[in-house]
C-alpha cells in the first residue's frame, strides 16, 4: 500500500488543545435570536458569573463534529450584576460548550456530563483580556473541576516546554554552544513531556467514566507490539489499522459533541484506512458495527458516504454505493428525508453498473460510414472508451495527446480506442475527425442502443473508461496524461482493484 507505519500512527493529542486551535482558532457558532426561557421546572440550569465583563448578553454554543452551533443567548440578570443563567426544558447534550461575549470573543469552555445544575464563576476579571482561566471555579460540577485542573496543569507543562525549547534554540545558535548545557536542557524537556504523559494517563485511569477522560483517551497512541517472528513491517500497519479505535468509546453520544472526534475520524480515512476499495469497505463496516452510539453512528455513516461520493481516487465511488445500499436504502438512516434518500438511491443505482470491476454497459453507435459499431467488437487486450466533444476546449488539448499515445503504444499494449463524439453536429464531427486524422473507431450522432450519457455518467468531457479483454472496467475518469502510466503499470500487474 506504500504507507509506512510511522506516517499513520497518530501522536498523543490532548483536549488541552482547546486552549489553542479549538478554543481560540475556530469560527464562532452562528448567532441565534436572543431569547429568555422562563418556563419551570428546568431540565438543566447553568449559572455563569463573570465578574468584570461588560457584556449584557452572552452566547452559549456547543461543538458538533468540526462545527460549532448556538445553544442559546443569555442576558445578565437584572438584580445580579455579571450573572447569566442558561436553563431550559429541552435537552442539554453531554459535550463541550463555549461561552462567548457580544464581540464574539470566547471567554471559556465547559463540560456538560452528569451534572446539569451547576455554577461557573470567574471573579476579578479585568480588561482587555479577561483572563478567565486563572480566575475560574466551578460549583456542583466535579467533571469541570477535573477539566479545569487538567487545563491549568497542562498550561504549566506547556509553558515550561516552551521555555526549555527557547533556551535550547538560543544555545544551539551560538558559535560555540555548550554541549553539556544542551544535553541538560534536552533531558529536562524530555522529563517535562514524560510528566505530561504520566499526568494524562493518571487522569484517564482515575476518572475513566467521565466524558473528558474518554476524550483524552481517544488521543492516546495505539500500542503496537514488537514485530512477531516471521512477519514483515506490513503486519505492523495492519495491526495499527485494526486497533485504531481501541481507545475510543463508540457507545457514548457525548464524543461527537466535542472538537476531538472529527479530526480523529478524518485522520483515519485520510492517513490510516487502506485505500483498496474492498478493504476500505470492510474496515468501515467493522467500525460501524462497533458503534452503538446513535449520534456517532449517524455522523460516521454521513461522513463516509459524503466523502466517497466525491472521492478523487479512482474506484472509490464504490464505497458510496455500498454505504447507500447497506445503510440508507435499508432504512437505517431515519434522519434523511424522503426526497434526499430518493436522490441518493438513484445516484447509487446509476453508479453501480459502471463501478470498477463491473462489466461495461454494451454501447452500439454509427460510425462516419453509417456502419453500426460496438464497444465489444475488439479482440484486444484493452479497449479505451473516449467520450469527447467537438466544441470542448479540454478535448481539443487532450485529443492530440491521446492520438500520440495510441500511435505509439497500440501494438505493444494491444489496445483499441472507441471514440464517442457527444456532439449532435455530424458535419462538425466529420470535419474534426478528418482534419485531425483520428486513427481509431469514431462513432457519434447521439443515436445509440442505450442512453449512454446517463448510463456512463458522462456529464462533462472528456472522459475515459478503460476495459479489459472481457470488457470489464479497470479504470475510469482518469486524464490522458495519467493514462500511459496507469496502462503500463496495470499491464505489468502492479495495479489491481
Short mmCIF file of N, CA and C in Angstrom, two decimals, residues 131-299:
data_model
loop_
_atom_site.label_atom_id
_atom_site.label_comp_id
_atom_site.label_asym_id
_atom_site.label_seq_id
_atom_site.Cartn_x
_atom_site.Cartn_y
_atom_site.Cartn_z
N UNK A 131 -8.69 37.36 31.64
CA UNK A 131 -8.05 36.05 31.74
C UNK A 131 -8.89 35.12 32.63
N UNK A 132 -9.89 34.49 32.00
CA UNK A 132 -10.87 33.71 32.76
C UNK A 132 -10.24 32.49 33.41
N UNK A 133 -9.36 31.80 32.71
CA UNK A 133 -8.81 30.53 33.20
C UNK A 133 -8.14 30.69 34.56
N UNK A 134 -7.42 31.77 34.75
CA UNK A 134 -6.70 31.98 36.03
C UNK A 134 -7.64 32.33 37.17
N UNK A 135 -8.88 32.67 36.88
CA UNK A 135 -9.83 33.09 37.92
C UNK A 135 -11.06 32.21 37.98
N UNK A 136 -11.00 31.05 37.33
CA UNK A 136 -12.18 30.22 37.14
C UNK A 136 -12.38 29.20 38.26
N UNK A 137 -13.65 28.96 38.59
CA UNK A 137 -14.00 27.89 39.51
C UNK A 137 -15.39 27.38 39.18
N UNK A 138 -15.70 26.17 39.66
CA UNK A 138 -16.99 25.56 39.40
C UNK A 138 -17.62 25.13 40.72
N UNK A 139 -18.92 25.15 40.76
CA UNK A 139 -19.67 24.68 41.93
C UNK A 139 -20.65 23.61 41.48
N UNK A 140 -20.62 22.46 42.17
CA UNK A 140 -21.52 21.34 41.89
C UNK A 140 -21.27 20.73 40.51
N UNK A 141 -20.00 20.74 40.08
CA UNK A 141 -19.65 20.11 38.80
C UNK A 141 -18.29 19.46 38.91
N UNK A 142 -18.22 18.27 39.49
CA UNK A 142 -16.93 17.60 39.64
C UNK A 142 -16.21 17.37 38.32
N UNK A 143 -16.98 17.14 37.23
CA UNK A 143 -16.35 16.93 35.92
C UNK A 143 -15.59 18.18 35.47
N UNK A 144 -16.16 19.34 35.72
CA UNK A 144 -15.48 20.58 35.33
C UNK A 144 -14.33 20.91 36.25
N UNK A 145 -14.40 20.47 37.51
CA UNK A 145 -13.23 20.62 38.39
C UNK A 145 -12.03 19.85 37.82
N UNK A 146 -12.33 18.62 37.33
CA UNK A 146 -11.28 17.80 36.71
C UNK A 146 -10.76 18.48 35.44
N UNK A 147 -11.67 18.97 34.63
CA UNK A 147 -11.32 19.65 33.38
C UNK A 147 -10.44 20.86 33.66
N UNK A 148 -10.83 21.67 34.64
CA UNK A 148 -10.08 22.88 34.97
C UNK A 148 -8.68 22.53 35.50
N UNK A 149 -8.62 21.54 36.38
CA UNK A 149 -7.33 21.13 36.92
C UNK A 149 -6.40 20.65 35.81
N UNK A 150 -6.97 19.91 34.87
CA UNK A 150 -6.16 19.43 33.75
C UNK A 150 -5.64 20.60 32.91
N UNK A 151 -6.52 21.54 32.59
CA UNK A 151 -6.10 22.68 31.78
C UNK A 151 -4.97 23.46 32.44
N UNK A 152 -5.13 23.76 33.71
CA UNK A 152 -4.11 24.56 34.40
C UNK A 152 -2.79 23.80 34.50
N UNK A 153 -2.89 22.50 34.77
CA UNK A 153 -1.66 21.70 34.87
C UNK A 153 -0.95 21.63 33.52
N UNK A 154 -1.72 21.40 32.46
CA UNK A 154 -1.11 21.29 31.14
C UNK A 154 -0.53 22.61 30.67
N UNK A 155 -1.16 23.71 31.04
CA UNK A 155 -0.59 25.02 30.69
C UNK A 155 0.78 25.19 31.33
N UNK A 156 0.92 24.77 32.58
CA UNK A 156 2.23 24.87 33.25
C UNK A 156 3.28 24.03 32.52
N UNK A 157 2.90 22.81 32.16
CA UNK A 157 3.84 21.96 31.43
C UNK A 157 4.19 22.57 30.08
N UNK A 158 3.20 23.12 29.40
CA UNK A 158 3.44 23.68 28.07
C UNK A 158 4.31 24.93 28.14
N UNK A 159 4.08 25.75 29.16
CA UNK A 159 4.93 26.93 29.35
C UNK A 159 6.37 26.51 29.61
N UNK A 160 6.54 25.50 30.45
CA UNK A 160 7.88 25.00 30.76
C UNK A 160 8.54 24.44 29.50
N UNK A 161 7.79 23.69 28.70
CA UNK A 161 8.33 23.13 27.46
C UNK A 161 8.76 24.23 26.50
N UNK A 162 7.96 25.28 26.42
CA UNK A 162 8.30 26.40 25.53
C UNK A 162 9.56 27.11 26.00
N UNK A 163 9.69 27.28 27.31
CA UNK A 163 10.89 27.93 27.85
C UNK A 163 12.15 27.10 27.56
N UNK A 164 12.03 25.80 27.74
CA UNK A 164 13.18 24.92 27.50
C UNK A 164 13.54 24.89 26.01
N UNK A 165 12.53 24.84 25.15
CA UNK A 165 12.79 24.84 23.71
C UNK A 165 13.45 26.14 23.28
N UNK A 166 13.03 27.24 23.87
CA UNK A 166 13.64 28.54 23.55
C UNK A 166 15.10 28.58 23.99
N UNK A 167 15.36 28.04 25.19
CA UNK A 167 16.74 28.02 25.70
C UNK A 167 17.63 27.13 24.83
N UNK A 168 17.07 25.99 24.38
CA UNK A 168 17.83 25.09 23.52
C UNK A 168 18.14 25.75 22.19
N UNK A 169 17.18 26.44 21.63
CA UNK A 169 17.37 27.13 20.37
C UNK A 169 18.42 28.23 20.49
N UNK A 170 18.36 28.98 21.57
CA UNK A 170 19.33 30.07 21.78
C UNK A 170 20.74 29.52 21.94
N UNK A 171 20.88 28.46 22.71
CA UNK A 171 22.21 27.89 22.94
C UNK A 171 22.75 27.26 21.65
N UNK A 172 21.87 26.61 20.90
CA UNK A 172 22.29 25.95 19.65
C UNK A 172 22.73 26.96 18.60
N UNK A 173 22.21 28.17 18.67
CA UNK A 173 22.53 29.19 17.67
C UNK A 173 23.89 29.86 17.92
N UNK A 174 24.46 29.60 19.09
CA UNK A 174 25.76 30.21 19.40
C UNK A 174 26.87 29.60 18.54
N UNK A 175 27.90 30.36 18.35
CA UNK A 175 29.02 29.89 17.53
C UNK A 175 29.68 28.67 18.15
N UNK A 176 29.76 28.66 19.50
CA UNK A 176 30.34 27.50 20.21
C UNK A 176 29.38 27.10 21.33
N UNK A 177 28.31 26.39 20.99
CA UNK A 177 27.32 26.03 22.01
C UNK A 177 27.90 25.10 23.07
N UNK A 178 27.38 25.23 24.28
CA UNK A 178 27.78 24.40 25.41
C UNK A 178 27.00 23.08 25.32
N UNK A 179 27.69 22.03 24.89
CA UNK A 179 27.01 20.76 24.67
C UNK A 179 26.46 20.16 25.95
N UNK A 180 27.19 20.35 27.05
CA UNK A 180 26.72 19.83 28.33
C UNK A 180 25.41 20.51 28.73
N UNK A 181 25.35 21.82 28.54
CA UNK A 181 24.13 22.56 28.84
C UNK A 181 22.99 22.11 27.94
N UNK A 182 23.28 21.92 26.65
CA UNK A 182 22.27 21.47 25.72
C UNK A 182 21.71 20.10 26.12
N UNK A 183 22.60 19.20 26.50
CA UNK A 183 22.15 17.86 26.93
C UNK A 183 21.27 17.96 28.16
N UNK A 184 21.64 18.84 29.08
CA UNK A 184 20.85 19.02 30.31
C UNK A 184 19.47 19.58 29.99
N UNK A 185 19.42 20.58 29.12
CA UNK A 185 18.15 21.20 28.76
C UNK A 185 17.25 20.20 28.02
N UNK A 186 17.83 19.42 27.12
CA UNK A 186 17.04 18.44 26.37
C UNK A 186 16.52 17.33 27.29
N UNK A 187 17.33 16.94 28.24
CA UNK A 187 16.89 15.91 29.19
C UNK A 187 15.75 16.44 30.06
N UNK A 188 15.87 17.70 30.46
CA UNK A 188 14.81 18.30 31.26
C UNK A 188 13.51 18.43 30.45
N UNK A 189 13.65 18.82 29.19
CA UNK A 189 12.47 18.91 28.34
C UNK A 189 11.82 17.54 28.16
N UNK A 190 12.64 16.50 27.99
CA UNK A 190 12.12 15.14 27.85
C UNK A 190 11.37 14.72 29.11
N UNK A 191 11.93 15.05 30.29
CA UNK A 191 11.26 14.72 31.55
C UNK A 191 9.93 15.48 31.66
N UNK A 192 9.93 16.71 31.17
CA UNK A 192 8.71 17.51 31.22
C UNK A 192 7.61 16.86 30.37
N UNK A 193 7.98 16.40 29.18
CA UNK A 193 6.99 15.72 28.32
C UNK A 193 6.53 14.40 28.96
N UNK A 194 7.46 13.68 29.57
CA UNK A 194 7.09 12.44 30.26
C UNK A 194 6.09 12.72 31.37
N UNK A 195 6.30 13.82 32.07
CA UNK A 195 5.38 14.19 33.15
C UNK A 195 3.99 14.52 32.61
N UNK A 196 3.94 15.17 31.45
CA UNK A 196 2.66 15.45 30.81
C UNK A 196 1.93 14.15 30.50
N UNK A 197 2.66 13.18 29.96
CA UNK A 197 2.06 11.90 29.60
C UNK A 197 1.58 11.16 30.85
N UNK A 198 2.40 11.16 31.89
CA UNK A 198 2.03 10.46 33.12
C UNK A 198 0.81 11.09 33.77
N UNK A 199 0.77 12.41 33.74
CA UNK A 199 -0.38 13.11 34.33
C UNK A 199 -1.66 12.78 33.56
N UNK A 200 -1.56 12.76 32.24
CA UNK A 200 -2.72 12.43 31.41
C UNK A 200 -3.18 11.00 31.69
N UNK A 201 -2.22 10.05 31.73
CA UNK A 201 -2.56 8.65 32.00
C UNK A 201 -3.23 8.51 33.37
N UNK A 202 -2.70 9.23 34.36
CA UNK A 202 -3.27 9.17 35.71
C UNK A 202 -4.71 9.67 35.70
N UNK A 203 -4.95 10.75 35.00
CA UNK A 203 -6.30 11.31 34.99
C UNK A 203 -7.29 10.39 34.29
N UNK A 204 -6.86 9.76 33.20
CA UNK A 204 -7.73 8.82 32.49
C UNK A 204 -8.07 7.63 33.38
N UNK A 205 -7.07 7.12 34.10
CA UNK A 205 -7.28 5.97 34.97
C UNK A 205 -8.12 6.33 36.19
N UNK A 206 -7.98 7.56 36.68
CA UNK A 206 -8.69 7.97 37.89
C UNK A 206 -10.15 8.27 37.63
N UNK A 207 -10.45 8.83 36.45
CA UNK A 207 -11.82 9.22 36.12
C UNK A 207 -12.25 8.56 34.80
N UNK A 208 -12.27 7.24 34.74
CA UNK A 208 -12.47 6.55 33.44
C UNK A 208 -13.84 6.78 32.82
N UNK A 209 -14.86 7.08 33.63
CA UNK A 209 -16.21 7.20 33.10
C UNK A 209 -16.60 8.62 32.74
N UNK A 210 -15.72 9.57 33.03
CA UNK A 210 -16.03 10.96 32.68
C UNK A 210 -15.79 11.19 31.19
N UNK A 211 -16.65 12.00 30.59
CA UNK A 211 -16.52 12.29 29.17
C UNK A 211 -15.16 12.89 28.85
N UNK A 212 -14.68 13.77 29.71
CA UNK A 212 -13.39 14.41 29.46
C UNK A 212 -12.27 13.39 29.40
N UNK A 213 -12.29 12.40 30.27
CA UNK A 213 -11.26 11.35 30.26
C UNK A 213 -11.37 10.51 28.99
N UNK A 214 -12.59 10.25 28.56
CA UNK A 214 -12.77 9.48 27.33
C UNK A 214 -12.21 10.22 26.12
N UNK A 215 -12.37 11.55 26.11
CA UNK A 215 -11.83 12.34 25.00
C UNK A 215 -10.31 12.33 25.02
N UNK A 216 -9.72 12.39 26.21
CA UNK A 216 -8.26 12.31 26.31
C UNK A 216 -7.77 10.93 25.87
N UNK A 217 -8.46 9.90 26.31
CA UNK A 217 -8.03 8.53 25.99
C UNK A 217 -8.06 8.29 24.49
N UNK A 218 -9.03 8.87 23.80
CA UNK A 218 -9.13 8.69 22.36
C UNK A 218 -7.85 9.14 21.65
N UNK A 219 -7.17 10.14 22.23
CA UNK A 219 -5.96 10.66 21.60
C UNK A 219 -4.69 9.90 21.92
N UNK A 220 -4.77 8.86 22.75
CA UNK A 220 -3.57 8.09 23.07
C UNK A 220 -3.12 7.26 21.88
N UNK A 221 -1.83 7.03 21.79
CA UNK A 221 -1.29 6.21 20.72
C UNK A 221 -1.72 4.76 20.86
N UNK A 222 -1.90 4.11 19.74
CA UNK A 222 -2.12 2.67 19.74
C UNK A 222 -0.80 2.00 20.11
N UNK A 223 -0.85 1.09 21.06
CA UNK A 223 0.36 0.39 21.48
C UNK A 223 0.58 -0.81 20.54
N UNK A 224 1.51 -0.64 19.63
CA UNK A 224 1.81 -1.69 18.65
C UNK A 224 2.87 -2.62 19.24
N UNK A 225 2.61 -3.93 19.30
CA UNK A 225 3.57 -4.87 19.89
C UNK A 225 4.79 -5.05 19.00
N UNK A 226 5.83 -5.65 19.55
CA UNK A 226 7.01 -5.96 18.72
C UNK A 226 6.62 -6.84 17.54
N UNK A 227 7.35 -6.72 16.47
CA UNK A 227 7.07 -7.49 15.27
C UNK A 227 7.27 -8.98 15.53
N UNK A 228 6.22 -9.78 15.35
CA UNK A 228 6.36 -11.23 15.58
C UNK A 228 7.34 -11.85 14.59
N UNK A 229 7.95 -12.92 15.01
CA UNK A 229 8.90 -13.62 14.14
C UNK A 229 8.20 -14.14 12.90
N UNK A 230 8.81 -13.93 11.77
CA UNK A 230 8.24 -14.39 10.52
C UNK A 230 7.31 -13.40 9.85
N UNK A 231 7.09 -12.25 10.49
CA UNK A 231 6.22 -11.22 9.92
C UNK A 231 7.07 -10.07 9.39
N UNK A 232 6.51 -9.36 8.38
CA UNK A 232 7.22 -8.17 7.90
C UNK A 232 6.51 -6.92 8.42
N UNK A 233 7.02 -5.75 8.03
CA UNK A 233 6.51 -4.50 8.58
C UNK A 233 5.06 -4.22 8.21
N UNK A 234 4.57 -4.88 7.15
CA UNK A 234 3.17 -4.69 6.77
C UNK A 234 2.25 -5.17 7.89
N UNK A 235 2.69 -6.19 8.62
CA UNK A 235 1.89 -6.70 9.74
C UNK A 235 1.65 -5.60 10.76
N UNK A 236 2.67 -4.76 11.01
CA UNK A 236 2.52 -3.67 11.97
C UNK A 236 1.46 -2.68 11.51
N UNK A 237 1.46 -2.40 10.21
CA UNK A 237 0.48 -1.46 9.67
C UNK A 237 -0.93 -2.00 9.84
N UNK A 238 -1.13 -3.27 9.49
CA UNK A 238 -2.46 -3.84 9.62
C UNK A 238 -2.89 -3.94 11.08
N UNK A 239 -1.95 -4.19 11.96
CA UNK A 239 -2.28 -4.21 13.40
C UNK A 239 -2.76 -2.83 13.82
N UNK A 240 -2.05 -1.80 13.38
CA UNK A 240 -2.41 -0.43 13.75
C UNK A 240 -3.80 -0.07 13.22
N UNK A 241 -4.06 -0.42 11.96
CA UNK A 241 -5.38 -0.14 11.38
C UNK A 241 -6.48 -0.85 12.17
N UNK A 242 -6.23 -2.10 12.54
CA UNK A 242 -7.23 -2.91 13.23
C UNK A 242 -7.50 -2.42 14.65
N UNK A 243 -6.53 -1.74 15.25
CA UNK A 243 -6.67 -1.33 16.66
C UNK A 243 -6.78 0.19 16.82
N UNK A 244 -6.96 0.89 15.73
CA UNK A 244 -7.01 2.35 15.78
C UNK A 244 -8.11 2.86 16.72
N UNK A 245 -9.23 2.15 16.78
CA UNK A 245 -10.38 2.62 17.56
C UNK A 245 -10.44 2.03 18.96
N UNK A 246 -9.39 1.33 19.37
CA UNK A 246 -9.42 0.65 20.68
C UNK A 246 -9.63 1.61 21.84
N UNK A 247 -9.12 2.83 21.74
CA UNK A 247 -9.20 3.79 22.85
C UNK A 247 -10.39 4.73 22.74
N UNK A 248 -11.29 4.48 21.80
CA UNK A 248 -12.44 5.35 21.58
C UNK A 248 -13.71 4.67 22.05
N UNK A 249 -14.48 5.36 22.89
CA UNK A 249 -15.74 4.82 23.37
C UNK A 249 -16.81 5.10 22.32
N UNK A 250 -17.09 4.12 21.49
CA UNK A 250 -18.05 4.26 20.40
C UNK A 250 -19.49 4.03 20.87
N UNK A 251 -19.68 3.96 22.19
CA UNK A 251 -21.02 3.83 22.75
C UNK A 251 -21.54 5.15 23.30
N UNK A 252 -20.70 6.18 23.33
CA UNK A 252 -21.01 7.42 24.03
C UNK A 252 -21.34 8.55 23.06
N UNK A 253 -22.59 9.01 23.07
CA UNK A 253 -23.00 10.12 22.20
C UNK A 253 -22.19 11.38 22.44
N UNK A 254 -21.71 11.57 23.68
CA UNK A 254 -21.01 12.81 24.00
C UNK A 254 -19.74 13.02 23.22
N UNK A 255 -19.16 11.96 22.64
CA UNK A 255 -17.91 12.08 21.90
C UNK A 255 -18.05 13.01 20.71
N UNK A 256 -19.23 12.99 20.06
CA UNK A 256 -19.40 13.79 18.85
C UNK A 256 -19.65 15.26 19.20
N UNK A 257 -20.09 15.53 20.43
CA UNK A 257 -20.32 16.91 20.85
C UNK A 257 -19.04 17.48 21.46
N UNK A 258 -17.97 17.35 20.73
CA UNK A 258 -16.65 17.83 21.15
C UNK A 258 -15.84 18.11 19.88
N UNK A 259 -14.74 18.84 20.02
CA UNK A 259 -13.90 19.08 18.83
C UNK A 259 -12.90 17.97 18.56
N UNK A 260 -13.00 16.86 19.28
CA UNK A 260 -11.97 15.83 19.20
C UNK A 260 -12.28 14.71 18.22
N UNK A 261 -13.55 14.32 18.11
CA UNK A 261 -13.85 13.12 17.33
C UNK A 261 -13.65 13.32 15.84
N UNK A 262 -14.10 14.44 15.30
CA UNK A 262 -13.99 14.65 13.85
C UNK A 262 -12.56 14.55 13.34
N UNK A 263 -11.57 15.27 13.92
CA UNK A 263 -10.20 15.13 13.39
C UNK A 263 -9.66 13.71 13.53
N UNK A 264 -10.12 12.99 14.56
CA UNK A 264 -9.68 11.60 14.74
C UNK A 264 -10.24 10.73 13.62
N UNK A 265 -11.51 10.93 13.29
CA UNK A 265 -12.14 10.19 12.18
C UNK A 265 -11.52 10.58 10.85
N UNK A 266 -11.30 11.86 10.65
CA UNK A 266 -10.71 12.36 9.40
C UNK A 266 -9.31 11.78 9.20
N UNK A 267 -8.51 11.76 10.27
CA UNK A 267 -7.16 11.20 10.19
C UNK A 267 -7.22 9.72 9.78
N UNK A 268 -8.20 9.00 10.30
CA UNK A 268 -8.33 7.58 9.98
C UNK A 268 -8.55 7.39 8.49
N UNK A 269 -9.46 8.15 7.91
CA UNK A 269 -9.79 7.95 6.50
C UNK A 269 -8.81 8.62 5.54
N UNK A 270 -8.03 9.56 6.02
CA UNK A 270 -7.07 10.21 5.12
C UNK A 270 -5.65 9.67 5.27
N UNK A 271 -5.33 9.08 6.43
CA UNK A 271 -3.95 8.65 6.65
C UNK A 271 -3.81 7.18 7.06
N UNK A 272 -4.86 6.56 7.55
CA UNK A 272 -4.73 5.23 8.15
C UNK A 272 -5.44 4.15 7.35
N UNK A 273 -6.71 4.34 7.07
CA UNK A 273 -7.51 3.30 6.42
C UNK A 273 -6.93 2.92 5.07
N UNK A 274 -7.00 1.65 4.69
CA UNK A 274 -6.47 1.22 3.38
C UNK A 274 -7.24 1.88 2.25
N UNK A 275 -6.58 2.13 1.14
CA UNK A 275 -7.23 2.78 0.00
C UNK A 275 -7.88 1.77 -0.94
N UNK A 276 -7.49 0.51 -0.86
CA UNK A 276 -8.13 -0.52 -1.69
C UNK A 276 -9.60 -0.60 -1.32
N UNK A 277 -10.47 -0.58 -2.31
CA UNK A 277 -11.90 -0.44 -2.07
C UNK A 277 -12.45 -1.55 -1.18
N UNK A 278 -12.13 -2.81 -1.47
CA UNK A 278 -12.68 -3.91 -0.68
C UNK A 278 -12.28 -3.79 0.79
N UNK A 279 -11.01 -3.45 1.03
CA UNK A 279 -10.54 -3.29 2.41
C UNK A 279 -11.17 -2.08 3.07
N UNK A 280 -11.32 -1.02 2.31
CA UNK A 280 -11.93 0.20 2.84
C UNK A 280 -13.37 -0.07 3.28
N UNK A 281 -14.12 -0.78 2.47
CA UNK A 281 -15.49 -1.14 2.82
C UNK A 281 -15.51 -2.05 4.05
N UNK A 282 -14.59 -3.02 4.07
CA UNK A 282 -14.53 -3.96 5.19
C UNK A 282 -14.30 -3.23 6.51
N UNK A 283 -13.31 -2.35 6.55
CA UNK A 283 -12.98 -1.67 7.80
C UNK A 283 -14.02 -0.62 8.18
N UNK A 284 -14.69 -0.07 7.19
CA UNK A 284 -15.79 0.85 7.51
C UNK A 284 -16.94 0.10 8.16
N UNK A 285 -17.30 -1.04 7.61
CA UNK A 285 -18.37 -1.84 8.20
C UNK A 285 -18.02 -2.30 9.61
N UNK A 286 -16.75 -2.67 9.82
CA UNK A 286 -16.32 -3.08 11.16
C UNK A 286 -16.44 -1.93 12.15
N UNK A 287 -16.06 -0.73 11.72
CA UNK A 287 -16.18 0.45 12.58
C UNK A 287 -17.64 0.71 12.93
N UNK A 288 -18.49 0.67 11.94
CA UNK A 288 -19.91 0.96 12.18
C UNK A 288 -20.55 -0.11 13.06
N UNK A 289 -20.12 -1.36 12.90
CA UNK A 289 -20.64 -2.44 13.75
C UNK A 289 -20.32 -2.19 15.22
N UNK A 290 -19.17 -1.60 15.49
CA UNK A 290 -18.76 -1.32 16.87
C UNK A 290 -19.48 -0.12 17.46
N UNK A 291 -20.08 0.70 16.61
CA UNK A 291 -20.63 1.98 17.04
C UNK A 291 -22.08 1.81 17.44
N UNK A 292 -22.34 1.80 18.75
CA UNK A 292 -23.71 1.69 19.25
C UNK A 292 -24.29 3.05 19.62
N UNK A 293 -23.46 4.07 19.70
CA UNK A 293 -23.96 5.43 19.91
C UNK A 293 -24.73 5.89 18.68
N UNK A 294 -25.96 6.35 18.87
CA UNK A 294 -26.78 6.79 17.74
C UNK A 294 -26.17 8.00 17.05
N UNK A 295 -25.63 8.93 17.85
CA UNK A 295 -25.05 10.14 17.26
C UNK A 295 -23.77 9.84 16.50
N UNK A 296 -22.93 8.96 17.03
CA UNK A 296 -21.69 8.60 16.33
C UNK A 296 -22.02 7.79 15.07
N UNK A 297 -22.97 6.88 15.17
CA UNK A 297 -23.40 6.11 14.00
C UNK A 297 -23.86 7.06 12.90
N UNK A 298 -24.69 7.99 13.26
CA UNK A 298 -25.22 8.95 12.29
C UNK A 298 -24.10 9.72 11.62
N UNK A 299 -23.13 10.20 12.42
CA UNK A 299 -22.07 11.02 11.85
C UNK A 299 -21.12 10.20 11.00
#
